[in-house]
Amino acid sequence: MAKNLIFFMGFFIFCLTEVWAKHQYMRYKDPKQPLNVRISDLLGRMTLEEKIGQMVQIDRTVASKKVMKKYLIGSVLSGGGSVPSKEASPKVWIDMVNEFQKGSLSTRLGIPMIYGIDAVHGHNNVYKATIFPHNVGLGATRDPNLAKRIGAATALEVRATGISYVFAPCIAVCRDPRWGRCFESYSEDPKVVQEMTEIISGLQGEIPSNSRKGVPYVAGREKVAACAKHYVGDGGTTKGMNENNTLASRHGLLSIHMPGYYNSIIKGVSTVMISYSSWNGKKMHENRDLITGFLKNTLRFRGFVISDWQGIDRITSPPHANYTYSIIAGITAGIDMIMVPFNYTEFIDGLTYLVKTNVIPISRIDDAVKRILRVKFVMGLFENPLADSSFVNELGKKEHRELAREAVRKSLVLLKNGESADKPILPLPKKVPKILVAGSHANNLGFQCGGWTIEWQGLGGNNLTSGTTILSAIKDTVDPKTKVVFKENPDMEFVKSNKFSYAIVVVGEYPYAETFGDSLNLTIPEPGPSTITNVCGAVKCVVIVISGRPVVLQPYISSIDALVAAWLPGTEGKGISDVLFGDYGFSGKLSRTWFKTVDQLPMNVGDAHYDPLFPFGFGLTTNPIKAN
């Protein structure tokens, strides 16, 4: 009897202890506690396995509720074009993100995961999202407030799909247009790039004036965590080769490529992504001096540092040749979260072994995890881990499309307008008998959006997403009695025999992203040049160039009556017709030097050999036509 009583008493105490343990006060779960108290409390409860799990980001294609729970994964991403299903609705996205999140919440400590996506010109992976002009066009607007409003609209559209983290903005300073990512850069001028970091205040919210410098800030459920990328010098590589080597003195690196990071950190940017490129032969992913020494210690950045896609693999040549070395080099350099889209177990096992054998100190792991937790707490993920479905109607909504249309108008740069100022061609009259619209890019929504649109490399055609082509924008703008004839690549005889009042020719680059866009010749592909020659040789013509950068135009300039750089305008083609026909005036200014020949490259404003076709800051203006 006494034995039974002792057993039952012991069992009762054990049960009480278990109940108490389950309901004990966990300070990290209390939003009223100071940020650092929550971080320390949670970190103190974590095992090595839980800490390393937080440092891992995997692609959605290998993620599941089970994987999130088993491996304690800290983050999931969508790579370029990685979607739950073709033309997925916001609800489909939300259900997928929530499913992963439920796996994270079912772990012992319930640390929510963070989902990241490349929203580099709007929510560009997502069907029916508003696609804004790429950064090269936004730089031409010289309008930081516009960038901020675009950031706020993009944040809402990203939240519409249940996602809370974007790999944007790219604050590269592209110093050579041969680089395939030049369209992701606002300008060759670091000052313009600094000004346009105002997009971070739109994405994350305006940082309170009393905030400590370097501490990440996300204002609430309508905002997302942002990412300044790619640290540092990605736009300065030799001949613009992607992922290559930037040769520069320390002063050159800090004065040209670093200023955008100063502004981003002051604005409370949550994360910084490391560049694939090297500086003076040393891979940025293993550059401890610049990541830990300068970014973390000198600039006092308190968010987390993330690798690029398989970024540590590429520390070695060939990639993944010595993965143990890659892990040691990347982690000790100061990278906190590693984008290991697929081989995550290899990374987890490798890092665990290196910590247990004291090759990598636990203090380095704790620094990484503190930073990741800081961002998650600041974002409010612990209080609101699941997606808010009340934002679904934000995707592609009218107000955002109007904002994109405004951005297109302001980004257009007028390079030529008639032979002399007193005989301008633009604005064009809306009411004439018959006009010709020609060119490969006039009726192609995918071409006018460029890379990083629905698919990583972009797409051609008009059925990729919702939007307005330049052709349909022209048709909607001219007088109903004006006949609009579209012929993609007419011969000169056709043009001459049809008695057109004037022609609008829309040509340019085909979509590309990253290394696939690297180009040593920067020519417009055929049939673009032929179309210009055939049309402009026979009738008064306006040429609109759709491109991610300056391209070779000098051979055609004399035959062109009016010339417009429209960059990669995105889904809202009416922004172009708004200005062509005088409802608004041209106001854009070149954020990049327009070269005469590629032999001059690299050539940037301030260089001794500066002899451009159109200089940095150039842009003719027109006045809007007053309505009668």
XYZ file of C-alpha atoms in Angstrom:
628
model
C 0.000 0.000 0.000
C 2.763 2.432 0.979
C 4.658 1.509 -2.182
C 1.576 2.217 -4.284
C 1.079 5.546 -2.547
C 4.695 6.560 -3.160
C 4.345 5.525 -6.813
C 1.152 7.524 -7.300
C 2.596 10.556 -5.488
C 5.694 10.379 -7.674
C 3.582 10.029 -10.816
C 1.376 12.967 -9.703
C 4.443 15.200 -9.118
C 5.882 14.118 -12.473
C 2.633 15.080 -14.221
C 2.511 18.422 -12.406
C 6.098 19.089 -13.457
C 5.249 18.296 -17.071
C 2.209 20.601 -16.992
C 4.283 23.338 -15.373
C 7.046 22.900 -17.957
C 4.536 23.154 -20.765
C 2.953 26.257 -19.357
C 6.007 27.893 -17.870
C 6.503 31.497 -18.801
C 8.571 31.712 -21.976
C 9.842 35.255 -22.252
C 10.581 34.905 -25.967
C 6.872 34.429 -26.604
C 5.953 37.671 -24.843
C 5.824 40.638 -27.271
C 5.987 43.046 -24.300
C 9.531 41.909 -23.479
C 12.451 43.919 -24.927
C 13.815 42.569 -28.203
C 17.184 41.492 -26.801
C 15.530 39.731 -23.842
C 13.395 37.669 -26.238
C 16.418 36.811 -28.386
C 18.554 35.755 -25.394
C 15.755 33.737 -23.832
C 15.081 31.779 -27.013
C 18.743 31.293 -27.895
C 19.349 29.913 -24.392
C 16.743 27.215 -24.932
C 18.047 26.064 -28.328
C 20.059 22.938 -29.064
C 22.854 22.961 -31.656
C 20.511 21.148 -34.051
C 17.860 23.861 -33.655
C 20.411 26.627 -34.129
C 21.856 25.176 -37.319
C 18.353 24.577 -38.695
C 17.663 28.310 -38.386
C 20.682 29.028 -40.607
C 19.302 26.994 -43.518
C 17.151 28.260 -46.410
C 15.760 25.663 -48.841
C 13.765 25.891 -52.074
C 10.027 25.297 -51.974
C 10.411 22.303 -54.329
C 12.110 20.274 -51.585
C 10.204 21.758 -48.632
C 7.247 20.157 -46.874
C 5.591 20.294 -43.472
C 7.491 17.125 -42.550
C 10.883 18.472 -43.727
C 10.386 21.753 -41.845
C 9.691 19.865 -38.618
C 12.331 17.153 -38.962
C 15.224 19.435 -39.953
C 14.067 22.546 -38.030
C 14.497 24.640 -41.205
C 14.634 28.404 -40.660
C 13.654 29.645 -44.109
C 12.180 28.656 -47.482
C 12.467 30.456 -50.815
C 11.077 30.521 -54.304
C 13.880 30.627 -56.827
C 13.210 32.518 -60.071
C 10.056 31.010 -61.614
C 9.596 28.523 -58.734
C 5.828 28.558 -58.163
C 3.321 26.171 -56.540
C 1.504 25.799 -59.872
C 1.236 27.611 -63.199
C -0.919 30.751 -62.864
C -1.301 30.056 -59.135
C -3.816 32.264 -57.329
C -2.960 34.102 -54.086
C -4.903 31.423 -52.183
C -2.734 28.650 -53.638
C 0.401 30.572 -52.602
C -1.003 31.224 -49.104
C -1.946 27.569 -48.587
C 1.564 26.471 -49.582
C 3.338 28.996 -47.323
C 1.034 28.200 -44.388
C 1.616 24.468 -44.822
C 5.380 24.980 -44.474
C 4.811 27.321 -41.547
C 2.677 24.771 -39.711
C 5.624 22.385 -39.892
C 7.848 25.000 -38.251
C 5.265 25.837 -35.593
C 4.943 22.150 -34.653
C 8.601 21.971 -33.557
C 9.594 21.958 -29.881
C 10.175 25.733 -29.704
C 7.730 26.742 -32.457
C 10.140 29.129 -34.200
C 8.383 30.397 -37.356
C 10.116 30.118 -40.721
C 10.568 33.092 -43.034
C 9.617 32.746 -46.732
C 11.691 34.698 -49.285
C 11.132 35.539 -52.961
C 12.714 37.708 -55.669
C 10.280 40.608 -56.008
C 12.692 42.767 -57.984
C 10.227 44.790 -60.097
C 6.956 44.057 -58.401
C 5.953 40.540 -57.319
C 7.471 39.244 -60.536
C 7.073 35.457 -60.089
C 3.337 35.732 -59.602
C 0.614 35.559 -62.239
C -1.401 38.806 -62.558
C 0.940 40.811 -60.284
C 1.781 44.396 -61.243
C 5.147 44.444 -63.024
C 6.919 47.777 -62.507
C 9.779 49.086 -64.663
C 13.116 47.461 -63.895
C 15.559 49.511 -61.787
C 17.445 50.955 -64.777
C 14.224 52.773 -65.714
C 13.428 53.844 -62.158
C 16.880 55.425 -61.916
C 15.968 57.593 -64.924
C 12.980 59.023 -63.013
C 15.285 60.575 -60.369
C 12.264 60.223 -58.054
C 13.030 58.548 -54.688
C 9.441 59.079 -53.519
C 8.207 57.106 -56.522
C 10.577 54.279 -55.544
C 9.159 54.382 -52.020
C 5.581 54.131 -53.288
C 6.566 51.233 -55.556
C 8.123 49.516 -52.535
C 4.888 49.926 -50.547
C 2.754 48.568 -53.419
C 5.126 45.640 -53.947
C 5.010 44.805 -50.223
C 1.199 44.603 -50.352
C 1.249 42.363 -53.434
C 3.847 40.088 -51.819
C 1.747 39.899 -48.640
C -1.243 39.009 -50.855
C 0.455 35.646 -51.438
C 1.375 35.075 -47.784
C 5.069 35.919 -48.219
C 6.959 38.204 -45.828
C 10.512 38.555 -47.196
C 11.847 39.863 -50.537
C 15.331 39.657 -52.073
C 15.196 43.314 -53.089
C 16.398 45.947 -53.762
C 19.466 45.327 -55.881
C 21.695 48.308 -55.113
C 24.469 47.363 -57.513
C 26.271 50.227 -59.216
C 26.560 48.930 -62.788
C 29.767 50.358 -64.246
C 29.688 48.397 -67.504
C 26.477 47.784 -69.520
C 27.905 44.527 -70.847
C 26.815 43.051 -67.494
C 23.700 40.895 -67.795
C 22.290 42.318 -64.563
C 22.704 45.975 -65.514
C 18.913 46.450 -65.639
C 18.784 45.569 -61.935
C 20.981 48.607 -61.180
C 19.486 52.086 -60.729
C 22.556 53.876 -62.081
C 26.278 54.005 -62.760
C 26.337 56.883 -60.236
C 26.436 55.833 -56.562
C 24.555 59.011 -55.553
C 21.510 58.043 -57.655
C 21.636 54.522 -56.192
C 21.759 55.984 -52.678
C 18.685 58.120 -53.362
C 16.718 55.174 -54.750
C 17.285 53.075 -51.605
C 14.156 54.921 -50.491
C 12.380 51.839 -51.895
C 13.402 50.116 -48.622
C 11.224 52.570 -46.655
C 8.341 51.522 -48.901
C 8.953 47.794 -48.532
C 9.636 47.786 -44.771
C 8.053 51.029 -43.565
C 9.637 54.310 -42.482
C 12.070 53.660 -39.659
C 11.187 55.575 -36.443
C 13.507 58.499 -35.718
C 14.591 57.047 -32.353
C 15.697 53.675 -33.801
C 19.232 52.464 -33.214
C 21.298 52.581 -36.382
C 21.667 49.199 -38.032
C 18.784 47.455 -36.265
C 16.339 45.950 -38.775
C 12.850 47.406 -38.966
C 9.572 46.091 -40.415
C 6.511 48.204 -39.662
C 3.798 45.549 -39.577
C 1.696 43.076 -41.516
C 1.439 45.283 -44.622
C 5.234 45.372 -44.929
C 7.961 42.865 -45.763
C 11.585 42.350 -44.786
C 13.901 43.688 -47.508
C 17.351 42.617 -48.685
C 20.111 44.916 -49.977
C 22.120 43.022 -52.609
C 24.689 41.979 -53.759
C 27.388 42.866 -51.261
C 29.644 44.271 -52.615
C 31.019 45.347 -55.999
C 28.781 43.135 -58.140
C 28.404 45.892 -60.746
C 32.127 46.522 -61.145
C 33.403 43.300 -62.675
C 35.878 43.234 -65.579
C 34.024 43.689 -68.912
C 30.764 43.362 -66.976
C 31.128 39.590 -66.703
C 28.562 38.259 -64.241
C 29.902 36.706 -61.017
C 33.422 37.779 -62.008
C 36.197 39.877 -60.497
C 36.003 43.548 -59.519
C 39.423 45.159 -59.663
C 39.403 48.223 -57.415
C 41.334 49.847 -54.611
C 39.698 49.817 -51.189
C 38.917 53.511 -51.684
C 37.354 52.743 -55.084
C 35.231 49.958 -53.651
C 34.034 52.068 -50.711
C 33.378 55.233 -52.722
C 31.561 53.641 -55.691
C 29.995 50.346 -54.588
C 29.454 50.797 -50.835
C 27.429 54.041 -50.450
C 24.078 52.358 -51.153
C 24.695 50.059 -48.192
C 25.217 53.028 -45.837
C 21.752 54.333 -46.725
C 20.151 50.891 -46.622
C 21.451 50.217 -43.124
C 20.337 53.651 -41.892
C 16.855 52.834 -43.269
C 16.780 49.622 -41.185
C 17.206 47.066 -43.974
C 16.634 43.597 -42.504
C 19.075 41.533 -44.539
C 22.075 41.823 -46.852
C 22.835 39.287 -49.600
C 26.428 38.488 -50.523
C 27.612 38.736 -54.132
C 28.893 35.835 -56.233
C 31.598 38.178 -57.500
C 35.128 38.629 -56.196
C 37.068 41.693 -55.124
C 40.683 41.686 -56.327
C 40.522 37.916 -56.740
C 38.907 37.037 -53.384
C 35.374 35.645 -53.457
C 32.941 37.860 -51.558
C 31.326 34.777 -49.979
C 34.572 34.167 -48.055
C 35.579 37.791 -47.420
C 35.609 38.032 -43.627
C 37.178 41.496 -43.721
C 34.229 42.973 -45.622
C 31.377 40.894 -44.153
C 32.286 40.676 -40.458
C 34.873 43.447 -40.299
C 33.179 46.172 -42.307
C 29.472 45.338 -42.609
C 28.890 43.979 -39.115
C 31.543 45.744 -37.033
C 32.162 49.065 -38.790
C 28.684 49.736 -40.222
C 27.012 48.133 -37.170
C 24.570 46.117 -39.298
C 22.351 44.092 -36.950
C 20.185 42.157 -39.408
C 21.263 38.874 -40.954
C 23.628 38.228 -43.842
C 22.390 35.715 -46.430
C 24.290 33.883 -49.148
C 23.178 33.884 -52.765
C 21.739 30.726 -54.397
C 24.332 27.963 -53.774
C 26.691 30.841 -53.030
C 29.081 28.995 -50.725
C 29.389 26.138 -53.253
C 30.835 28.669 -55.709
C 33.650 29.684 -53.383
C 35.589 26.832 -54.983
C 36.226 26.264 -58.674
C 34.573 24.144 -59.871
C 31.618 24.756 -57.531
C 31.144 22.216 -54.729
C 34.646 20.824 -55.269
C 35.499 21.036 -51.544
C 32.262 21.542 -49.638
C 33.848 21.320 -46.199
C 36.133 24.211 -47.096
C 33.157 26.134 -48.505
C 31.198 25.755 -45.263
C 34.153 26.838 -43.137
C 34.985 29.807 -45.383
C 31.404 31.044 -45.745
C 30.347 30.699 -42.115
C 33.548 32.106 -40.614
C 33.401 35.016 -43.079
C 30.156 35.994 -41.357
C 27.312 34.631 -43.508
C 24.378 33.865 -41.208
C 21.791 32.180 -43.424
C 22.893 29.863 -46.218
C 20.790 29.457 -49.339
C 21.146 25.705 -49.897
C 18.162 25.181 -52.145
C 18.467 21.411 -52.499
C 21.360 19.652 -50.674
C 20.400 20.905 -47.230
C 21.175 17.672 -45.334
C 24.752 17.759 -46.612
C 25.113 21.309 -45.297
C 23.481 20.534 -41.938
C 25.660 17.440 -41.393
C 28.798 19.278 -42.486
C 28.256 22.319 -40.268
C 27.216 20.203 -37.277
C 30.439 18.179 -37.523
C 32.562 21.335 -37.867
C 31.027 22.861 -34.727
C 31.292 19.636 -32.703
C 34.965 19.315 -33.646
C 35.597 22.993 -32.723
C 36.624 23.984 -36.243
C 33.830 26.586 -36.223
C 33.233 28.168 -32.786
C 29.744 28.063 -31.282
C 30.031 31.839 -30.798
C 29.857 32.235 -34.604
C 26.707 30.069 -34.709
C 25.150 32.087 -31.873
C 25.860 35.358 -33.709
C 24.140 34.016 -36.829
C 21.092 32.738 -34.964
C 20.697 35.922 -32.891
C 20.580 37.941 -36.109
C 18.033 35.630 -37.750
C 15.839 35.658 -34.629
C 16.149 39.457 -34.393
C 14.668 39.836 -37.884
C 11.903 37.322 -37.153
C 10.937 39.098 -33.918
C 11.055 42.531 -35.561
C 8.794 41.275 -38.366
C 6.181 40.116 -35.862
C 6.426 36.528 -37.119
C 6.092 35.062 -33.639
C 2.795 36.903 -33.103
C 1.472 36.447 -36.653
C 3.198 33.447 -38.206
C 0.443 32.491 -40.633
C -0.486 34.412 -43.766
C -3.200 37.051 -43.595
C -5.680 36.234 -46.370
C -7.250 39.707 -46.148
C -4.572 41.015 -48.548
C -5.490 38.791 -51.526
C -7.181 41.628 -53.428
C -3.980 43.711 -53.349
C -2.462 41.619 -56.158
C -2.442 43.536 -59.436
C -4.988 46.052 -58.183
C -5.928 49.146 -60.160
C -4.079 51.633 -57.940
C -0.842 49.660 -58.299
C -1.194 49.479 -62.079
C -1.746 53.245 -62.161
C 1.419 53.683 -60.091
C 3.341 51.462 -62.523
C 1.959 53.500 -65.422
C 3.188 56.693 -63.731
C 6.601 55.066 -63.265
C 6.747 54.203 -66.974
C 5.914 57.812 -67.941
C 8.618 59.217 -65.690
C 11.250 56.660 -66.747
C 11.122 57.375 -70.490
C 14.145 59.287 -71.758
C 13.755 61.319 -74.950
C 17.095 61.116 -76.777
C 16.169 62.796 -80.076
C 13.183 64.867 -81.157
C 13.459 66.053 -84.760
C 16.436 67.550 -86.547
C 16.210 70.758 -84.521
C 14.493 72.096 -81.418
C 12.109 74.252 -83.465
C 10.857 71.255 -85.499
C 10.005 68.596 -82.894
C 8.306 65.328 -83.865
C 6.946 64.591 -80.413
C 4.342 64.756 -79.080
C 2.577 62.932 -81.917
C -0.845 64.005 -83.183
C -3.620 61.579 -82.215
C -5.811 62.431 -85.169
C -4.280 61.499 -88.534
C -5.559 59.236 -91.338
C -3.234 56.255 -90.909
C -0.197 55.257 -88.827
C 2.153 52.293 -88.840
C 3.222 50.454 -85.709
C 6.130 48.075 -86.350
C 8.815 46.136 -84.542
C 9.358 42.917 -82.602
C 8.545 44.560 -79.248
C 5.393 46.504 -80.160
C 2.970 43.683 -79.447
C 4.855 41.545 -76.947
C 4.140 41.890 -73.244
C 6.914 39.482 -72.244
C 9.545 41.415 -74.186
C 8.546 44.714 -72.582
C 8.769 43.185 -69.085
C 12.191 41.570 -69.575
C 13.913 38.990 -67.369
C 12.737 38.119 -63.861
C 9.113 38.060 -65.051
C 7.044 34.909 -64.323
C 10.125 32.862 -65.335
C 13.690 33.594 -64.211
C 14.837 34.380 -67.777
C 11.559 36.080 -68.718
C 9.226 35.043 -71.528
C 7.985 36.191 -74.912
C 4.345 36.547 -75.897
C 1.194 38.085 -74.497
C -0.261 35.286 -72.380
C 2.310 35.190 -69.563
C 0.390 37.545 -67.245
C -2.009 40.514 -67.257
C -0.897 43.774 -68.830
C -1.107 46.185 -71.752
C 1.167 45.959 -74.781
C 2.513 49.109 -76.409
C 0.434 48.376 -79.529
C -2.836 48.136 -77.635
C -1.896 51.260 -75.630
C -1.401 53.173 -78.916
C -4.704 51.920 -80.309
C -6.503 53.017 -77.140
C -4.898 56.477 -77.215
C -5.230 57.693 -80.809
C -8.420 59.166 -82.221
C -11.031 56.493 -83.057
C -10.898 57.594 -86.716
C -7.115 57.077 -86.955
C -6.340 53.770 -88.643
C -3.554 51.842 -86.856
C -1.752 49.292 -89.049
C 0.521 46.807 -87.275
C 3.182 44.935 -89.192
C 6.031 43.455 -87.194
C 8.767 43.631 -89.812
C 7.563 45.399 -92.973
C 9.726 45.864 -96.033
C 10.399 49.353 -97.398
C 8.020 48.903 -100.344
C 5.117 48.214 -97.983
C 5.914 51.346 -95.965
C 6.269 53.574 -99.038
C 3.093 52.378 -100.742
C 0.762 52.861 -97.780
C 0.969 56.637 -97.276
C 1.345 56.521 -93.495
C 1.265 59.841 -91.617
C 4.074 58.535 -89.403
C 5.410 55.278 -87.928
C 6.189 54.068 -84.424
C 8.913 51.393 -84.352
C 9.377 49.377 -81.139
C 12.501 47.204 -81.054
C 15.074 46.073 -78.512
C 16.643 43.250 -76.540
C 14.960 39.912 -75.918
C 14.498 38.925 -72.247
C 17.428 37.614 -70.203
C 18.690 37.491 -66.636
C 22.098 37.236 -64.992
C 24.896 35.506 -66.969
C 22.591 34.806 -69.926
C 22.456 38.575 -70.477
C 26.201 39.175 -70.544
C 26.997 40.717 -73.932
C 30.241 41.942 -75.452
C 28.578 43.553 -78.499
C 25.370 45.120 -77.062
C 23.658 45.124 -80.445
C 19.907 45.038 -80.968
C 19.170 41.597 -82.425
C 17.604 41.217 -85.854
C 15.076 41.971 -87.150
C 15.323 45.187 -85.059
C 17.948 46.983 -87.178
C 16.213 45.926 -90.426
C 12.892 47.245 -89.182
C 14.471 50.606 -88.292
C 16.139 50.801 -91.732
C 13.036 49.790 -93.703
C 10.577 52.001 -91.844
C 12.675 55.072 -91.062
C 14.017 55.129 -94.589
C 10.506 55.557 -95.965
C 8.409 57.588 -93.494
C 8.710 59.937 -90.537
C 9.441 57.618 -87.603
C 9.693 57.429 -83.833
C 11.867 54.591 -82.535
C 11.230 53.237 -79.044
C 14.053 51.088 -77.658
C 13.130 48.392 -75.134
C 16.346 47.356 -73.377
C 17.946 46.696 -70.030
C 20.817 49.075 -70.774
C 22.243 51.338 -73.461
C 22.718 49.457 -76.746
C 24.419 50.271 -80.069
C 22.358 53.000 -81.767
C 24.916 55.246 -83.464
C 24.560 53.623 -86.949
C 20.812 54.375 -87.039
C 20.601 57.800 -85.378
C 20.652 59.851 -88.593
C 17.683 57.960 -90.085
C 15.582 58.175 -86.908
C 13.399 61.271 -86.455
C 12.656 60.779 -82.754
C 14.238 58.327 -80.327
C 12.978 57.146 -76.939
C 14.760 54.934 -74.375
C 11.931 53.054 -72.679
C 14.108 50.520 -70.770
C 12.062 47.508 -69.550
C 8.757 49.171 -68.688
C 6.777 46.202 -67.341
C 3.076 45.477 -67.740
C 1.698 48.987 -68.123
C 2.241 49.949 -71.769
C -0.103 52.917 -71.510
C 2.638 54.793 -69.681
C 4.386 54.998 -73.068
C 1.371 56.157 -75.089
C 0.601 58.725 -72.350
C 3.842 60.538 -73.177
C 4.146 59.811 -76.917
C 0.860 61.573 -77.626
C 1.341 64.462 -75.222
C -1.020 63.716 -72.341
C 2.142 64.042 -70.246
C 5.577 65.469 -71.021
C 8.889 63.629 -71.235
C 10.954 64.149 -68.085
C 13.361 61.187 -67.669
C 17.131 61.690 -67.464
C 19.754 59.079 -68.339
C 20.938 57.259 -65.231
C 23.563 55.640 -67.449
C 25.983 56.966 -70.031
C 24.939 56.022 -73.574
C 28.115 54.996 -75.426
C 28.913 55.419 -79.130
C 30.736 52.105 -79.569
C 31.432 49.183 -77.240
C 35.171 49.840 -77.709
C 34.722 52.786 -75.318
C 33.572 50.555 -72.454
C 33.793 50.810 -69.566
C 32.975 54.527 -69.720
C 31.267 56.327 -66.870
C 30.557 59.949 -66.076
C 33.712 61.645 -64.794
C 36.119 59.427 -66.747
C 38.989 61.142 -68.568
C 38.059 59.511 -71.892
C 34.369 60.480 -71.599
C 32.965 60.850 -75.131
C 29.385 59.553 -75.117
C 26.637 59.451 -77.708
C 24.353 60.807 -74.946
C 25.868 61.842 -71.601
C 24.757 60.808 -68.126
C 21.821 63.038 -67.097
C 20.752 63.753 -70.682
C 17.059 63.827 -71.540
C 15.023 66.156 -73.727
C 11.713 67.403 -72.382
C 8.316 68.078 -73.925
C 5.277 69.883 -72.607
C 1.935 68.133 -72.349
C -0.631 69.144 -74.941
C -3.401 71.091 -73.264
C -6.785 69.500 -73.899
C -9.217 71.780 -75.780
